[in-house]
mmCIF file of C-alpha atoms and ligand atoms in Angstrom:
data_model
loop_
_atom_site.group_PDB
_atom_site.id
_atom_site.type_symbol
_atom_site.label_atom_id
_atom_site.label_comp_id
_atom_site.label_asym_id
_atom_site.label_seq_id
_atom_site.Cartn_x
_atom_site.Cartn_y
_atom_site.Cartn_z
ATOM 1 C CA MET Z 858 -26.109 -1.824 -15.840
ATOM 2 C CA ALA Z 859 -22.551 -2.027 -14.621
ATOM 3 C CA LEU Z 860 -19.901 -4.412 -15.843
ATOM 4 C CA ILE Z 861 -19.223 -6.827 -13.027
ATOM 5 C CA ILE Z 862 -15.539 -7.348 -12.409
ATOM 6 C CA ASP Z 863 -15.326 -11.088 -11.741
ATOM 7 C CA GLY Z 864 -12.650 -11.555 -9.078
ATOM 8 C CA LYS Z 865 -13.043 -15.351 -9.106
ATOM 9 C CA ALA Z 866 -12.300 -15.643 -12.816
ATOM 10 C CA ILE Z 867 -9.278 -13.319 -12.700
ATOM 11 C CA ALA Z 868 -8.044 -15.145 -9.566
ATOM 12 C CA ASN Z 869 -8.129 -18.456 -11.463
ATOM 13 C CA ASN Z 870 -5.860 -16.924 -14.122
ATOM 14 C CA VAL Z 871 -3.500 -15.603 -11.452
ATOM 15 C CA LYS Z 872 -3.368 -19.030 -9.769
ATOM 16 C CA ALA Z 873 -2.498 -20.685 -13.097
ATOM 17 C CA GLU Z 874 0.298 -18.117 -13.606
ATOM 18 C CA VAL Z 875 1.686 -18.839 -10.172
ATOM 19 C CA LYS Z 876 1.479 -22.611 -10.723
ATOM 20 C CA GLU Z 877 3.501 -22.183 -13.905
ATOM 21 C CA GLY Z 878 6.052 -20.024 -12.030
ATOM 22 C CA SER Z 879 6.331 -22.538 -9.147
ATOM 23 C CA GLU Z 880 7.029 -25.407 -11.522
ATOM 24 C CA ALA Z 881 9.534 -23.332 -13.515
ATOM 25 C CA LEU Z 882 11.379 -22.527 -10.204
ATOM 26 C CA VAL Z 883 11.471 -26.208 -9.275
ATOM 27 C CA ALA Z 884 12.655 -27.165 -12.784
ATOM 28 C CA ARG Z 885 15.534 -24.730 -12.496
ATOM 29 C CA PHE Z 886 16.595 -25.042 -8.838
ATOM 30 C CA GLY Z 887 15.226 -28.428 -7.730
ATOM 31 C CA GLU Z 888 12.415 -29.484 -5.462
ATOM 32 C CA GLU Z 889 13.932 -27.765 -2.407
ATOM 33 C CA ALA Z 890 13.256 -24.412 -4.102
ATOM 34 C CA ARG Z 891 9.478 -25.074 -4.301
ATOM 35 C CA PRO Z 892 7.545 -22.139 -2.771
ATOM 36 C CA ASN Z 893 6.014 -22.861 0.610
ATOM 37 C CA MET Z 894 3.792 -21.013 3.058
ATOM 38 C CA THR Z 895 3.489 -21.471 6.831
ATOM 39 C CA LEU Z 896 0.024 -20.350 7.980
ATOM 40 C CA VAL Z 897 -0.346 -19.569 11.666
ATOM 41 C CA LEU Z 898 -3.866 -19.662 13.106
ATOM 42 C CA VAL Z 899 -4.490 -18.562 16.691
ATOM 43 C CA GLY Z 900 -7.869 -19.472 18.197
ATOM 44 C CA SER Z 901 -10.962 -21.048 16.644
ATOM 45 C CA ASP Z 902 -12.848 -18.169 14.992
ATOM 46 C CA PRO Z 903 -14.860 -19.947 12.268
ATOM 47 C CA VAL Z 904 -14.254 -17.251 9.607
ATOM 48 C CA SER Z 905 -10.473 -17.313 10.237
ATOM 49 C CA LYS Z 906 -10.468 -21.104 10.168
ATOM 50 C CA ARG Z 907 -12.337 -21.122 6.860
ATOM 51 C CA LEU Z 908 -9.951 -18.545 5.379
ATOM 52 C CA VAL Z 909 -6.964 -20.636 6.376
ATOM 53 C CA GLU Z 910 -8.570 -23.672 4.760
ATOM 54 C CA LEU Z 911 -9.173 -21.720 1.534
ATOM 55 C CA LYS Z 912 -5.646 -20.346 1.509
ATOM 56 C CA THR Z 913 -4.266 -23.862 2.040
ATOM 57 C CA LYS Z 914 -6.270 -25.148 -0.935
ATOM 58 C CA ASP Z 915 -5.129 -22.176 -3.065
ATOM 59 C CA CYS Z 916 -1.497 -23.031 -2.238
ATOM 60 C CA GLU Z 917 -1.967 -26.655 -3.273
ATOM 61 C CA ALA Z 918 -3.534 -25.561 -6.586
ATOM 62 C CA ALA Z 919 -0.590 -23.244 -7.311
ATOM 63 C CA GLY Z 920 2.255 -25.666 -6.611
ATOM 64 C CA ILE Z 921 3.008 -24.105 -3.193
ATOM 65 C CA THR Z 922 3.466 -26.367 -0.155
ATOM 66 C CA PRO Z 923 1.306 -25.189 2.780
ATOM 67 C CA THR Z 924 1.933 -25.928 6.454
ATOM 68 C CA VAL Z 925 -0.735 -24.933 9.009
ATOM 69 C CA ILE Z 926 0.198 -24.306 12.637
ATOM 70 C CA SER Z 927 -2.940 -24.052 14.802
ATOM 71 C CA LEU Z 928 -2.571 -22.545 18.285
ATOM 72 C CA SER Z 929 -5.130 -22.301 21.080
ATOM 73 C CA GLU Z 930 -7.035 -19.063 21.825
ATOM 74 C CA THR Z 931 -5.051 -18.683 25.074
ATOM 75 C CA THR Z 932 -1.617 -18.761 23.419
ATOM 76 C CA SER Z 933 0.455 -15.960 24.976
ATOM 77 C CA GLU Z 934 1.944 -13.138 22.881
ATOM 78 C CA GLU Z 935 5.374 -14.219 24.029
ATOM 79 C CA LYS Z 936 4.885 -17.772 22.801
ATOM 80 C CA LEU Z 937 3.546 -16.609 19.480
ATOM 81 C CA LEU Z 938 6.489 -14.213 18.965
ATOM 82 C CA ARG Z 939 8.891 -17.023 19.821
ATOM 83 C CA LEU Z 940 7.259 -19.174 17.121
ATOM 84 C CA ILE Z 941 7.543 -16.362 14.554
ATOM 85 C CA ASP Z 942 11.223 -15.933 15.492
ATOM 86 C CA ARG Z 943 11.818 -19.652 14.962
ATOM 87 C CA LEU Z 944 10.041 -19.563 11.566
ATOM 88 C CA ASN Z 945 12.030 -16.429 10.587
ATOM 89 C CA ASN Z 946 15.248 -18.333 11.258
ATOM 90 C CA ASP Z 947 14.213 -21.598 9.611
ATOM 91 C CA ALA Z 948 15.849 -21.664 6.196
ATOM 92 C CA ASP Z 949 13.249 -24.152 4.920
ATOM 93 C CA VAL Z 950 10.374 -21.709 5.612
ATOM 94 C CA ARG Z 951 9.984 -19.379 2.622
ATOM 95 C CA SER Z 952 6.924 -17.402 3.683
ATOM 96 C CA ILE Z 953 4.847 -16.784 6.805
ATOM 97 C CA LEU Z 954 1.242 -15.731 7.207
ATOM 98 C CA CYS Z 955 -0.476 -15.068 10.501
ATOM 99 C CA GLN Z 956 -4.238 -15.109 10.066
ATOM 100 C CA LEU Z 957 -5.880 -11.934 11.441
ATOM 101 C CA PRO Z 958 -7.556 -11.062 13.682
ATOM 102 C CA VAL Z 959 -5.612 -12.531 16.561
ATOM 103 C CA PRO Z 960 -7.106 -12.677 20.114
ATOM 104 C CA GLU Z 961 -7.181 -9.300 21.894
ATOM 105 C CA HIS Z 962 -4.366 -10.098 24.326
ATOM 106 C CA ILE Z 963 -1.931 -10.246 21.395
ATOM 107 C CA SER Z 964 -0.713 -6.996 19.777
ATOM 108 C CA THR Z 965 -1.304 -7.177 16.016
ATOM 109 C CA LYS Z 966 1.219 -4.426 15.510
ATOM 110 C CA LYS Z 967 3.960 -6.336 17.389
ATOM 111 C CA LEU Z 968 3.059 -9.548 15.637
ATOM 112 C CA LEU Z 969 3.225 -8.095 12.120
ATOM 113 C CA ALA Z 970 6.436 -6.285 12.925
ATOM 114 C CA ALA Z 971 7.988 -9.590 14.099
ATOM 115 C CA ILE Z 972 7.577 -11.306 10.711
ATOM 116 C CA ALA Z 973 10.786 -10.899 8.733
ATOM 117 C CA PRO Z 974 10.152 -8.771 5.598
ATOM 118 C CA GLU Z 975 11.792 -11.457 3.416
ATOM 119 C CA LYS Z 976 9.124 -13.915 4.611
ATOM 120 C CA ASP Z 977 6.160 -11.546 4.844
ATOM 121 C CA VAL Z 978 3.778 -13.052 2.325
ATOM 122 C CA ASP Z 979 0.993 -10.566 3.094
ATOM 123 C CA GLY Z 980 3.307 -7.802 1.985
ATOM 124 C CA PHE Z 981 2.459 -5.706 5.059
ATOM 125 C CA SER Z 982 6.079 -4.658 5.444
ATOM 126 C CA ALA Z 983 6.353 -3.543 1.799
ATOM 127 C CA ARG Z 984 8.276 -0.313 1.536
ATOM 128 C CA ILE Z 985 6.425 2.577 0.007
ATOM 129 C CA ASP Z 986 8.920 3.574 -2.636
ATOM 130 C CA SER Z 987 8.417 2.240 -6.102
ATOM 131 C CA ASP Z 988 11.754 0.431 -6.244
ATOM 132 C CA ASP Z 989 10.749 -2.137 -3.653
ATOM 133 C CA TYR Z 990 7.197 -2.689 -4.740
ATOM 134 C CA ASP Z 991 7.540 -6.178 -6.146
ATOM 135 C CA ILE Z 992 6.293 -7.564 -2.839
ATOM 136 C CA ALA Z 993 3.176 -5.472 -2.359
ATOM 137 C CA ALA Z 994 0.389 -5.649 0.195
ATOM 138 C CA CYS Z 995 -1.987 -8.246 -1.306
ATOM 139 C CA THR Z 996 -5.294 -6.426 -1.322
ATOM 140 C CA PRO Z 997 -4.067 -3.229 -3.033
ATOM 141 C CA ALA Z 998 -2.071 -5.333 -5.529
ATOM 142 C CA ALA Z 999 -5.194 -7.392 -6.170
ATOM 143 C CA VAL Z 1000 -7.292 -4.272 -6.754
ATOM 144 C CA MET Z 1001 -4.718 -2.861 -9.190
ATOM 145 C CA ARG Z 1002 -4.767 -6.110 -11.194
ATOM 146 C CA MET Z 1003 -8.586 -6.117 -11.259
ATOM 147 C CA LEU Z 1004 -8.593 -2.523 -12.585
ATOM 148 C CA LYS Z 1005 -6.027 -3.467 -15.226
ATOM 149 C CA GLU Z 1006 -7.982 -6.557 -16.312
ATOM 150 C CA ALA Z 1007 -11.108 -4.402 -16.599
ATOM 151 C CA GLY Z 1008 -9.218 -1.933 -18.813
ATOM 152 C CA VAL Z 1009 -9.257 0.889 -16.256
ATOM 153 C CA ASP Z 1010 -6.157 3.081 -16.417
ATOM 154 C CA VAL Z 1011 -6.066 5.215 -13.260
ATOM 155 C CA GLU Z 1012 -3.554 7.717 -14.641
ATOM 156 C CA GLY Z 1013 -4.959 11.241 -14.263
ATOM 157 C CA LYS Z 1014 -8.160 9.906 -12.709
ATOM 158 C CA HIS Z 1015 -9.569 10.992 -9.367
ATOM 159 C CA CYS Z 1016 -9.485 7.968 -7.110
ATOM 160 C CA VAL Z 1017 -11.137 8.089 -3.702
ATOM 161 C CA VAL Z 1018 -10.148 5.544 -1.083
ATOM 162 C CA VAL Z 1019 -12.429 5.121 1.933
ATOM 163 C CA GLY Z 1020 -10.313 3.695 4.768
ATOM 164 C CA ARG Z 1021 -6.739 4.380 5.850
ATOM 165 C CA SER Z 1022 -5.616 1.182 7.546
ATOM 166 C CA ASN Z 1023 -1.980 0.113 7.249
ATOM 167 C CA ILE Z 1024 -2.959 -3.076 5.451
ATOM 168 C CA VAL Z 1025 -5.496 -1.785 2.940
ATOM 169 C CA GLY Z 1026 -6.281 1.944 2.753
ATOM 170 C CA LYS Z 1027 -2.762 3.462 2.994
ATOM 171 C CA PRO Z 1028 -0.941 0.978 0.695
ATOM 172 C CA MET Z 1029 -3.922 1.271 -1.722
ATOM 173 C CA ALA Z 1030 -3.458 5.068 -1.885
ATOM 174 C CA ILE Z 1031 0.230 4.568 -2.547
ATOM 175 C CA GLN Z 1032 -0.315 2.041 -5.316
ATOM 176 C CA LEU Z 1033 -2.715 4.479 -6.971
ATOM 177 C CA LEU Z 1034 -0.184 7.333 -6.653
ATOM 178 C CA LEU Z 1035 2.489 5.100 -8.161
ATOM 179 C CA ASN Z 1036 0.151 4.679 -11.101
ATOM 180 C CA ASN Z 1037 -0.310 8.437 -11.513
ATOM 181 C CA ALA Z 1038 -3.844 8.777 -10.084
ATOM 182 C CA THR Z 1039 -4.957 11.796 -8.103
ATOM 183 C CA VAL Z 1040 -5.916 10.364 -4.729
ATOM 184 C CA THR Z 1041 -8.232 11.412 -1.888
ATOM 185 C CA VAL Z 1042 -8.189 9.253 1.259
ATOM 186 C CA CYS Z 1043 -11.256 9.381 3.548
ATOM 187 C CA HIS Z 1044 -11.601 7.964 7.055
ATOM 188 C CA SER Z 1045 -13.908 8.044 10.028
ATOM 189 C CA LYS Z 1046 -13.074 11.659 10.849
ATOM 190 C CA THR Z 1047 -13.715 12.875 7.277
ATOM 191 C CA VAL Z 1048 -16.395 15.563 7.217
ATOM 192 C CA GLY Z 1049 -18.857 15.240 4.341
ATOM 193 C CA LEU Z 1050 -17.864 11.797 3.142
ATOM 194 C CA ALA Z 1051 -20.484 11.816 0.327
ATOM 195 C CA GLU Z 1052 -19.063 15.019 -1.169
ATOM 196 C CA HIS Z 1053 -15.711 13.267 -1.591
ATOM 197 C CA THR Z 1054 -17.039 9.959 -2.842
ATOM 198 C CA ARG Z 1055 -19.303 11.705 -5.391
ATOM 199 C CA ARG Z 1056 -16.210 13.184 -7.038
ATOM 200 C CA ALA Z 1057 -14.577 9.797 -7.564
ATOM 201 C CA ASP Z 1058 -13.924 8.377 -11.030
ATOM 202 C CA VAL Z 1059 -12.726 5.277 -9.208
ATOM 203 C CA LEU Z 1060 -14.086 4.632 -5.722
ATOM 204 C CA ILE Z 1061 -12.361 2.038 -3.534
ATOM 205 C CA VAL Z 1062 -14.075 1.274 -0.259
ATOM 206 C CA ALA Z 1063 -12.332 -0.474 2.661
ATOM 207 C CA ALA Z 1064 -14.087 0.787 5.759
ATOM 208 C CA GLY Z 1065 -15.518 -2.397 7.260
ATOM 209 C CA ARG Z 1066 -19.040 -0.842 7.494
ATOM 210 C CA ALA Z 1067 -21.775 -2.841 5.804
ATOM 211 C CA ARG Z 1068 -23.480 -0.947 2.941
ATOM 212 C CA LEU Z 1069 -21.867 2.372 3.940
ATOM 213 C CA ILE Z 1070 -21.825 3.608 0.335
ATOM 214 C CA THR Z 1071 -25.253 4.188 -1.154
ATOM 215 C CA ALA Z 1072 -26.253 5.308 -4.691
ATOM 216 C CA ASP Z 1073 -26.467 8.980 -3.743
ATOM 217 C CA MET Z 1074 -22.742 8.893 -2.770
ATOM 218 C CA VAL Z 1075 -21.571 7.662 -6.197
ATOM 219 C CA LYS Z 1076 -21.028 9.570 -9.438
ATOM 220 C CA GLU Z 1077 -22.839 8.286 -12.536
ATOM 221 C CA GLY Z 1078 -20.446 5.979 -14.425
ATOM 222 C CA ALA Z 1079 -17.928 5.569 -11.608
ATOM 223 C CA VAL Z 1080 -15.835 2.417 -11.196
ATOM 224 C CA VAL Z 1081 -16.651 0.978 -7.743
ATOM 225 C CA ILE Z 1082 -14.352 -1.471 -5.953
ATOM 226 C CA ASP Z 1083 -15.728 -2.930 -2.755
ATOM 227 C CA VAL Z 1084 -13.045 -4.331 -0.457
ATOM 228 C CA GLY Z 1085 -15.337 -4.604 2.572
ATOM 229 C CA MET Z 1086 -16.206 -7.943 4.046
ATOM 230 C CA ASN Z 1087 -18.880 -7.851 6.776
ATOM 231 C CA TYR Z 1088 -21.176 -10.572 7.952
ATOM 232 C CA ILE Z 1089 -24.892 -10.009 8.501
ATOM 233 C CA GLU Z 1090 -26.658 -13.032 9.903
ATOM 234 C CA GLY Z 1091 -23.804 -15.172 8.602
ATOM 235 C CA HIS Z 1092 -23.928 -13.738 5.074
ATOM 236 C CA PRO Z 1093 -21.032 -11.778 3.564
ATOM 237 C CA VAL Z 1094 -21.915 -8.154 2.777
ATOM 238 C CA GLY Z 1095 -19.680 -5.478 1.316
ATOM 239 C CA ASP Z 1096 -19.187 -1.842 2.259
ATOM 240 C CA VAL Z 1097 -21.165 -0.842 -0.834
ATOM 241 C CA ASP Z 1098 -24.938 -1.100 -1.078
ATOM 242 C CA TYR Z 1099 -24.627 -3.181 -4.192
ATOM 243 C CA ASP Z 1100 -28.259 -3.221 -5.319
ATOM 244 C CA SER Z 1101 -28.624 0.553 -5.378
ATOM 245 C CA VAL Z 1102 -25.080 1.401 -6.583
ATOM 246 C CA GLU Z 1103 -24.754 -1.176 -9.388
ATOM 247 C CA PRO Z 1104 -27.159 0.536 -11.833
ATOM 248 C CA LYS Z 1105 -25.281 3.818 -11.428
ATOM 249 C CA ALA Z 1106 -21.739 2.499 -11.725
ATOM 250 C CA SER Z 1107 -19.961 1.667 -14.991
ATOM 251 C CA MET Z 1108 -18.095 -1.201 -13.291
ATOM 252 C CA ILE Z 1109 -18.398 -2.808 -9.887
ATOM 253 C CA THR Z 1110 -17.002 -5.687 -7.887
ATOM 254 C CA PRO Z 1111 -19.390 -8.072 -6.134
ATOM 255 C CA VAL Z 1112 -19.147 -9.342 -2.538
ATOM 256 C CA PRO Z 1113 -18.494 -12.255 -2.368
ATOM 257 C CA GLY Z 1114 -16.560 -13.103 -5.557
ATOM 258 C CA GLY Z 1115 -14.766 -9.799 -5.992
ATOM 259 C CA VAL Z 1116 -11.692 -8.543 -4.129
ATOM 260 C CA GLY Z 1117 -11.651 -11.535 -1.673
ATOM 261 C CA PRO Z 1118 -10.513 -14.273 -4.072
ATOM 262 C CA MET Z 1119 -8.113 -11.866 -5.712
ATOM 263 C CA THR Z 1120 -6.479 -10.950 -2.389
ATOM 264 C CA ARG Z 1121 -5.929 -14.664 -1.770
ATOM 265 C CA ALA Z 1122 -4.506 -15.086 -5.242
ATOM 266 C CA TYR Z 1123 -2.006 -12.312 -4.570
ATOM 267 C CA LEU Z 1124 -0.771 -14.158 -1.493
ATOM 268 C CA LEU Z 1125 0.335 -16.858 -3.951
ATOM 269 C CA VAL Z 1126 1.990 -14.265 -6.177
ATOM 270 C CA ASN Z 1127 3.978 -13.009 -3.154
ATOM 271 C CA ALA Z 1128 4.824 -16.566 -2.005
ATOM 272 C CA LEU Z 1129 6.285 -17.268 -5.447
ATOM 273 C CA LYS Z 1130 8.263 -14.023 -5.477
ATOM 274 C CA LEU Z 1131 9.717 -14.750 -1.996
ATOM 275 C CA ALA Z 1132 10.695 -18.258 -3.044
ATOM 276 C CA GLU Z 1133 12.306 -16.879 -6.237
ATOM 277 C CA ARG Z 1134 14.286 -14.366 -4.145
ATOM 278 C CA ALA Z 1135 15.370 -17.133 -1.748
ATOM 279 C CA ALA Z 1136 16.443 -19.417 -4.633
ATOM 280 C CA ARG Z 1137 18.465 -16.626 -6.270
ATOM 281 C CA GLY Z 1138 20.033 -15.789 -2.894
ATOM 282 C CA ASN Z 1139 21.104 -19.427 -2.414
ATOM 283 C CA GLN Z 1140 22.835 -19.631 -5.785
HETATM 284 P P1 LIG T 2351 -9.770 -1.318 9.618
HETATM 285 O O1 LIG T 2351 -10.876 -1.441 10.599
HETATM 286 O O2 LIG T 2351 -8.346 -1.499 10.046
HETATM 287 O O3 LIG T 2351 -9.845 0.129 8.917
HETATM 288 C C1 LIG T 2351 -11.076 0.677 8.533
HETATM 289 C C2 LIG T 2351 -10.839 2.059 7.984
HETATM 290 O O4 LIG T 2351 -12.094 2.590 7.582
HETATM 291 C C3 LIG T 2351 -10.267 3.025 9.019
HETATM 292 O O5 LIG T 2351 -9.294 3.838 8.431
HETATM 293 C C4 LIG T 2351 -11.464 3.844 9.467
HETATM 294 O O6 LIG T 2351 -11.149 5.183 9.818
HETATM 295 C C5 LIG T 2351 -12.302 3.858 8.179
HETATM 296 N N1 LIG T 2351 -13.724 3.995 8.500
HETATM 297 C C6 LIG T 2351 -14.477 3.289 9.366
HETATM 298 N N2 LIG T 2351 -15.754 3.733 9.400
HETATM 299 C C7 LIG T 2351 -15.804 4.759 8.504
HETATM 300 C C8 LIG T 2351 -16.836 5.600 8.050
HETATM 301 N N3 LIG T 2351 -18.107 5.522 8.555
HETATM 302 N N4 LIG T 2351 -16.556 6.545 7.125
HETATM 303 C C9 LIG T 2351 -15.312 6.632 6.597
HETATM 304 N N5 LIG T 2351 -14.293 5.846 6.987
HETATM 305 C C10 LIG T 2351 -14.544 4.930 7.913
HETATM 306 O O7 LIG T 2351 -10.126 -2.339 8.444
HETATM 307 P P2 LIG T 2351 -9.225 -2.953 7.208
HETATM 308 O O8 LIG T 2351 -8.617 -1.863 6.450
HETATM 309 O O9 LIG T 2351 -8.403 -4.040 7.753
HETATM 310 O O10 LIG T 2351 -10.389 -3.622 6.389
HETATM 311 C C11 LIG T 2351 -11.448 -2.841 5.804
HETATM 312 C C12 LIG T 2351 -12.507 -3.788 5.308
HETATM 313 O O11 LIG T 2351 -11.985 -4.564 4.257
HETATM 314 C C13 LIG T 2351 -13.069 -4.793 6.307
HETATM 315 O O12 LIG T 2351 -14.410 -5.063 6.036
HETATM 316 C C14 LIG T 2351 -12.259 -6.034 6.055
HETATM 317 O O13 LIG T 2351 -12.902 -7.220 6.430
HETATM 318 C C15 LIG T 2351 -12.123 -5.952 4.566
HETATM 319 N N6 LIG T 2351 -10.997 -6.638 3.995
HETATM 320 C C16 LIG T 2351 -11.228 -7.437 2.925
HETATM 321 C C17 LIG T 2351 -10.209 -8.048 2.296
HETATM 322 C C18 LIG T 2351 -10.537 -8.839 1.100
HETATM 323 O O14 LIG T 2351 -9.718 -9.591 0.647
HETATM 324 N N7 LIG T 2351 -11.758 -8.695 0.539
HETATM 325 C C19 LIG T 2351 -8.823 -7.972 2.760
HETATM 326 C C20 LIG T 2351 -8.650 -7.055 3.872
HETATM 327 C C21 LIG T 2351 -9.696 -6.465 4.441
HETATM 328 P P3 LIG T 2351 -10.179 5.570 11.051
HETATM 329 O O15 LIG T 2351 -8.783 5.312 10.581
HETATM 330 O O16 LIG T 2351 -10.452 7.002 11.290
HETATM 331 O O17 LIG T 2351 -10.577 4.670 12.199
#
């Protein structure tokens, strides 16, 4: 039986830490320094709407002031980019989040590039050198914290990441490298995926393919982190076939209740860091 890494419980601790940090910032610099987050939602996708609601609640619990801007599905790319520009230049706005996915007529790449790095609460524009890693992409930062809380030191371990997206797979591989792991990154063109995953001491899966990883693809005693979030008949399902993999793994994250709540908690960590930077800059 694997130890289940409880993302919800760790996320509650992270939220409490951020709340403490927010209040300390306000105590030192005044109410105007309170962290805030502007959440932009384009369209009416129910999952995105729900995520924005959850993120808003998380902010409130952590002493961060949320503002939600909801735009219609037909909002043009130009109008959205103008809004981002306005938010970038508004000194009262400390951090910006644009809920993904956006409708197809809007370029995600252009949109993410438009958000000023000093307000990018998702950490998508984080630089890849270790010196600038205090604002990290949320999901990889969340995974690193979960590993730490579970007592897993990746130094010298073989970590296999399935997925190479700019927002999860690539920054995940970099965070592991920064922590002295030996890293293999797999993707949709990888030949013999199972041969790679079977060699993993720590397997991190972010492919967006429901139950892609089955027991035969996992080494006995491996640590398995499931980033995937897929919906089957309205139910959340990870990229790992939990029921078959769990007995083989030494530790595993569930879906839901694993990486998801931790990613959201790391948004709060970044919001606090951005507000702290802004407050120091205004001194
Ligand atoms: P993307 O679709 O951007 O990237 C998926 C990656 O997986 C790509 O690199 C793709 O390869 C690779 N891939 C797809 N199919 C296979 C396969 N059969 N074998 C090996 N590799 C494969 O997704 P994201 O990175 O944005 O997200 C990944 C998953 O994580 C999704 O389910 C998403 O919902 C979830 N997610 C969950 C979060 C959380 O908080 N829990 C946060 C962010 C994401 P290629 O590059 O060749 O196309």
